[in-house]
Rosetta silent file (secondary structure, phi, psi, omega in degrees, C-alpha in Angstrom):
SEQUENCE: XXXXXXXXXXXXXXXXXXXXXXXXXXXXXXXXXXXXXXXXXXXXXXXXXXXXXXXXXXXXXXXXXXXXXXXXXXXXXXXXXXXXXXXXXXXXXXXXXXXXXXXXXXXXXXXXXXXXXXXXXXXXXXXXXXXXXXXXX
SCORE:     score description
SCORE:     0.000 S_00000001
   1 L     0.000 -148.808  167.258   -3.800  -11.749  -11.853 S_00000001
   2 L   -61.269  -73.182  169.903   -5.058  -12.197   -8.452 S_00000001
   3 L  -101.158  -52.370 -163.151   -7.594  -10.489   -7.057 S_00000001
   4 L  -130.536  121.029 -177.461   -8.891   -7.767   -8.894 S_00000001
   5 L   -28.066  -45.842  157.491   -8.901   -6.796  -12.533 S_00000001
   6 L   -51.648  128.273 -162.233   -6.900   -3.394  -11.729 S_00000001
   7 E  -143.291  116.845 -173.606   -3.376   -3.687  -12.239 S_00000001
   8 E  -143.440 -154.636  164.096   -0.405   -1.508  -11.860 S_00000001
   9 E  -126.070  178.914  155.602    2.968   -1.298  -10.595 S_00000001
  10 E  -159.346  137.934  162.963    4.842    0.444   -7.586 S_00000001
  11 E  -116.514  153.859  167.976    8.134    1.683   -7.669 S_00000001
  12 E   -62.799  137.451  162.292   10.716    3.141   -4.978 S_00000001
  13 L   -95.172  -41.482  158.514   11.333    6.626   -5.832 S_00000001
  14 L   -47.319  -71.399  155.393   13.523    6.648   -3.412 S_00000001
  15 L   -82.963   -8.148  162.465   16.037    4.206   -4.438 S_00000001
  16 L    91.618   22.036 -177.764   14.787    4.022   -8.043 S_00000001
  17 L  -140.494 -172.187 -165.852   13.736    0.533   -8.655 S_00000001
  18 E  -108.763  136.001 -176.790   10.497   -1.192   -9.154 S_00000001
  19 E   -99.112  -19.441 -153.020    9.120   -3.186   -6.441 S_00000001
  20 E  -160.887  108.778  129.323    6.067   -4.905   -7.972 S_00000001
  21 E   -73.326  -10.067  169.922    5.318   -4.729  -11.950 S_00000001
  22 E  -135.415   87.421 -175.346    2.555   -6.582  -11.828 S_00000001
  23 E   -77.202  143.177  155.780    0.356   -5.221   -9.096 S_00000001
  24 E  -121.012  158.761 -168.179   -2.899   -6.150   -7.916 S_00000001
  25 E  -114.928  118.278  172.428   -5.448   -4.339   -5.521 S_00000001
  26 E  -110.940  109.837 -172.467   -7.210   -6.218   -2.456 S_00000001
  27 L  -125.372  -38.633  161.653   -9.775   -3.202   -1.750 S_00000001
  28 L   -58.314  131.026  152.890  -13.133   -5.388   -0.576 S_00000001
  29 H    -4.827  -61.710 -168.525  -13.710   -6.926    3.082 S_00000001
  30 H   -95.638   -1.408 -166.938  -12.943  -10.548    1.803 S_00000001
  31 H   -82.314  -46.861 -163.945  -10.017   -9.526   -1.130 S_00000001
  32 H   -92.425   -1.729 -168.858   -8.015   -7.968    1.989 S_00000001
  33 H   -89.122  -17.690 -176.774   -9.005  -10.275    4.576 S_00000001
  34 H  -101.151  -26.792 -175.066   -8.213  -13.568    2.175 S_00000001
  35 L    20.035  -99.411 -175.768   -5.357  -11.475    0.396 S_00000001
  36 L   -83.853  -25.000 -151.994   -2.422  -14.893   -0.443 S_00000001
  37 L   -70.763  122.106 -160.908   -4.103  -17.371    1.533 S_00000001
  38 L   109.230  -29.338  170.795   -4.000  -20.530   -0.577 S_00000001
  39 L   -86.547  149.423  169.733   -1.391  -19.760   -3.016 S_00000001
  40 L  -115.719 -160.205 -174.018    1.711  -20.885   -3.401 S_00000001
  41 L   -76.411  -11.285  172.967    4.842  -19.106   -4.476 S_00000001
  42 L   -57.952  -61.290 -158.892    4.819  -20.295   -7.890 S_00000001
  43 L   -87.145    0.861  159.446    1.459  -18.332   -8.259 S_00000001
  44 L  -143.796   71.671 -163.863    3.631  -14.583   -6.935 S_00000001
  45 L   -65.305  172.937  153.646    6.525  -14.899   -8.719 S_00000001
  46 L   -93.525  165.580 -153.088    8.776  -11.793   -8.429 S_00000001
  47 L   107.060  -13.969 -167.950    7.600   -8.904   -9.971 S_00000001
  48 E   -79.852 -172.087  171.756    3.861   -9.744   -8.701 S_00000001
  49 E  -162.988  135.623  160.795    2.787   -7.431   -5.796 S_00000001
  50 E   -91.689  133.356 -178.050   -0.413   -7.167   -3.455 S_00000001
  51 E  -121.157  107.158 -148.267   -1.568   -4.017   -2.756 S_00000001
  52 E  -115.024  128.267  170.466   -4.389   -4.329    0.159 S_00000001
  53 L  -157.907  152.369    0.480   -5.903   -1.003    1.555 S_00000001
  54 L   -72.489  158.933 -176.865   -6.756    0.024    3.556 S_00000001
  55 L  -166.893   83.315  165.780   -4.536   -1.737    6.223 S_00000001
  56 L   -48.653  -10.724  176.600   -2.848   -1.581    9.581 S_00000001
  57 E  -172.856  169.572  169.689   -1.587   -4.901    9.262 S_00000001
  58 E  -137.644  168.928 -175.623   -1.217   -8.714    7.768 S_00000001
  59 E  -134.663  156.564  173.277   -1.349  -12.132    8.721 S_00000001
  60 L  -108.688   11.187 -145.489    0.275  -14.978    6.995 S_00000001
  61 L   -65.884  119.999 -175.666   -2.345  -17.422    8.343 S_00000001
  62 L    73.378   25.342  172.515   -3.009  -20.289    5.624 S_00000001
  63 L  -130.303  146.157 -162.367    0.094  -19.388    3.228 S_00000001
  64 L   -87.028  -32.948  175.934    2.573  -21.532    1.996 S_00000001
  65 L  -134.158  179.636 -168.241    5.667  -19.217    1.634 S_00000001
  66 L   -83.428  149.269  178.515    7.207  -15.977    3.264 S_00000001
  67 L  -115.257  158.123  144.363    6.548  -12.594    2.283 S_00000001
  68 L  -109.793  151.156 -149.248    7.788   -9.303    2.473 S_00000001
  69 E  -138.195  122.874  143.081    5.545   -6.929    3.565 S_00000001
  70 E  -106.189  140.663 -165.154    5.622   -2.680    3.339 S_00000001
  71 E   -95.320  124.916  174.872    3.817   -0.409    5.749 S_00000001
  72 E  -165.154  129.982 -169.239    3.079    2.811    3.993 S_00000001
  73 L   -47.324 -166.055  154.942    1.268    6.101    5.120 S_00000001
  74 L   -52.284   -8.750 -153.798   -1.343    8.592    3.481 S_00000001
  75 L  -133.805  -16.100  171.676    1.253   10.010    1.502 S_00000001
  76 L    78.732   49.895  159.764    2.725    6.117    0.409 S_00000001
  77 E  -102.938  152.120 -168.284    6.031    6.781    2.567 S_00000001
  78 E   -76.817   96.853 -174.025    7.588    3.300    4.284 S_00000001
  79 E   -97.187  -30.975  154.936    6.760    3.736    7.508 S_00000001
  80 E  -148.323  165.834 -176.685    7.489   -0.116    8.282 S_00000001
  81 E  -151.592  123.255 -179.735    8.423   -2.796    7.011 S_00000001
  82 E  -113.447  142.336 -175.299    8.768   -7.001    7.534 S_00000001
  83 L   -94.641  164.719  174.141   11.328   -9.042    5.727 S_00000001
  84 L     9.253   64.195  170.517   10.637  -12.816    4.363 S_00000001
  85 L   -51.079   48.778  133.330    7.149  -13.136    7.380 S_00000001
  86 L    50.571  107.819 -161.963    7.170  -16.615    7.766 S_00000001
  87 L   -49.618  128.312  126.850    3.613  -18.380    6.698 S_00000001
  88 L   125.883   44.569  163.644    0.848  -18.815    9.786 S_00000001
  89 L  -104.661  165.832 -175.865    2.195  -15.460   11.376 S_00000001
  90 E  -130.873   99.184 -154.427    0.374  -12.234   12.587 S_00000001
  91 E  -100.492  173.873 -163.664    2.660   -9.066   11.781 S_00000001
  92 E   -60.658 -173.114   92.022    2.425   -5.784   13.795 S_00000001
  93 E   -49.538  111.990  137.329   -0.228   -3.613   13.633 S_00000001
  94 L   -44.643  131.785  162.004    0.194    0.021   12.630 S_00000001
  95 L  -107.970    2.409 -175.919   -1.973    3.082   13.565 S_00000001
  96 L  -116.667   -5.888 -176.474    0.133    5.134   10.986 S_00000001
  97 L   -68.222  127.625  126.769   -0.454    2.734    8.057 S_00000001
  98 L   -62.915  -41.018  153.080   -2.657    3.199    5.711 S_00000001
  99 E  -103.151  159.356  163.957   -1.758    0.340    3.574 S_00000001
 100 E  -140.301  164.023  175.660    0.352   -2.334    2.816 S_00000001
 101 E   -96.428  140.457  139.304    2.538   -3.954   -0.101 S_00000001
 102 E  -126.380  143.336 -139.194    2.557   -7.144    0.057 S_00000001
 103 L  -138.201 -155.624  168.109    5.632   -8.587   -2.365 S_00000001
 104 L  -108.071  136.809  168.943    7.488  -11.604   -2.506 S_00000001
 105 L   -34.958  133.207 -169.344    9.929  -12.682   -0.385 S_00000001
 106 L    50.618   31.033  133.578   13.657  -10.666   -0.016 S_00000001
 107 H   -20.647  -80.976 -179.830   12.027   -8.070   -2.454 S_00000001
 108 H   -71.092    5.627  143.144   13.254   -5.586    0.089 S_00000001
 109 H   -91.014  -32.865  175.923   16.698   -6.659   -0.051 S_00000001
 110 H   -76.981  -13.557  177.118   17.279   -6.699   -3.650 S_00000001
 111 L   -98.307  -28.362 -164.182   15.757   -3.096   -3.788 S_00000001
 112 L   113.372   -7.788 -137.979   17.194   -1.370   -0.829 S_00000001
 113 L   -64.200  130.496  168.637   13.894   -0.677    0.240 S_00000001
 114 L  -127.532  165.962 -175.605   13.890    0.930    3.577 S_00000001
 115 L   -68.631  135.920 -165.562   11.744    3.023    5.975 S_00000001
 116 L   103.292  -19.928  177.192   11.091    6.875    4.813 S_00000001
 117 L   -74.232  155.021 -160.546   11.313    5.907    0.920 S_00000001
 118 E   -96.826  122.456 -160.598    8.885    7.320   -1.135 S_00000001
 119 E   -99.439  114.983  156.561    6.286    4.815   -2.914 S_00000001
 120 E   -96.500  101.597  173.350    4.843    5.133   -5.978 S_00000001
 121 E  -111.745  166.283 -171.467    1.842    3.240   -7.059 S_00000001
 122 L  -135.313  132.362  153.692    0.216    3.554  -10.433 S_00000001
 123 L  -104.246  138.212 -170.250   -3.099    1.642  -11.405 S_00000001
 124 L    84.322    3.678  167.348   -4.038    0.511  -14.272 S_00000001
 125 L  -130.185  168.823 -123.968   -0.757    1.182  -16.274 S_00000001
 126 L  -111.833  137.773  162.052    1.904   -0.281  -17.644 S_00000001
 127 L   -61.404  169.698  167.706    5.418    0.217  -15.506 S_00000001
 128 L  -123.347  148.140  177.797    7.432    3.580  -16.881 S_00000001
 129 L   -61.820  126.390  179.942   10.593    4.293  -17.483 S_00000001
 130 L  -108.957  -18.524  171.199   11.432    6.438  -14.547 S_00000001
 131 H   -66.728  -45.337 -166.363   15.488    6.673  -15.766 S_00000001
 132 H   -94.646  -20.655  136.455   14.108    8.197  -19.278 S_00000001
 133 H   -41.207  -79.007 -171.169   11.437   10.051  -17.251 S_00000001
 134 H   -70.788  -21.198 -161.944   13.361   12.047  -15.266 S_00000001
 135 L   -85.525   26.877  119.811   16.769   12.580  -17.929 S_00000001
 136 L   -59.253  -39.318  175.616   13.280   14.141  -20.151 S_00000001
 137 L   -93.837    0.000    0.000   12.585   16.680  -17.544 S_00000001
């Protein structure tokens, strides 16, 4: 995948749908500081995801297509969020972030995704059925 052999997914818990099935982790100095830069959209189809943390913020500085980006606490709730960031941009800075998603563009329209939903990420597995998850418990 991208950066780093660890691979998961993350799903909304909140609205129930999967944001990223094929996740990757930018966790090193130069993984989150180079994160997309260089790729083009071909190369994050949807379904990919970045997941770079720690992080108060992204830039889109040297990327070829738009992003959507989630902001998400200690606890992985959506504390902010930017729709389709526009390539050679500098997005907000957070002090409540821990992390960010970073996903392919209008991601966050097709899920619903909004601020306060609850984030799931999993590394190193496979997505799960979360409909045949919960009608099991």
């Amino acid at each position: 995948m991208l950066l780093s052999a660890a691979t998961g997914y993350a799903f909304n818990r909140t609205r129930n749908a999967y944001l990223a099935t094929h996740l990757s982790v930018a966790g090193t100095h130069w993984s989150r500081l180079r994160g997309l830069m260089g790729k083009d959209s071909a190369s994050f189809p949807a379904g990919d995801g970045l997941w770079i943390v720690p992080s108060r913020g992204v830039h889109t500085l040297a990327m070829k297509f738009p992003i959507d980006v989630i902001y998400l606490d200690t606890n992985k709730l959506v504390v902010h969020v930017e729709r389709n960031l526009k390539p050679w941009r500098v997005a907000r800075v957070s002090m409540h972030t821990a992390s960010v998603l970073e996903l392919p563009g209008n991601t966050l329209q097709s899920s619903g995704t909004a601020i306060g939903d609850e984030i799931e990420i999993a590394l190193n597995e496979t997505k799960m059925n979360h409909a045949q998850e919960a009608s099991t418990a």
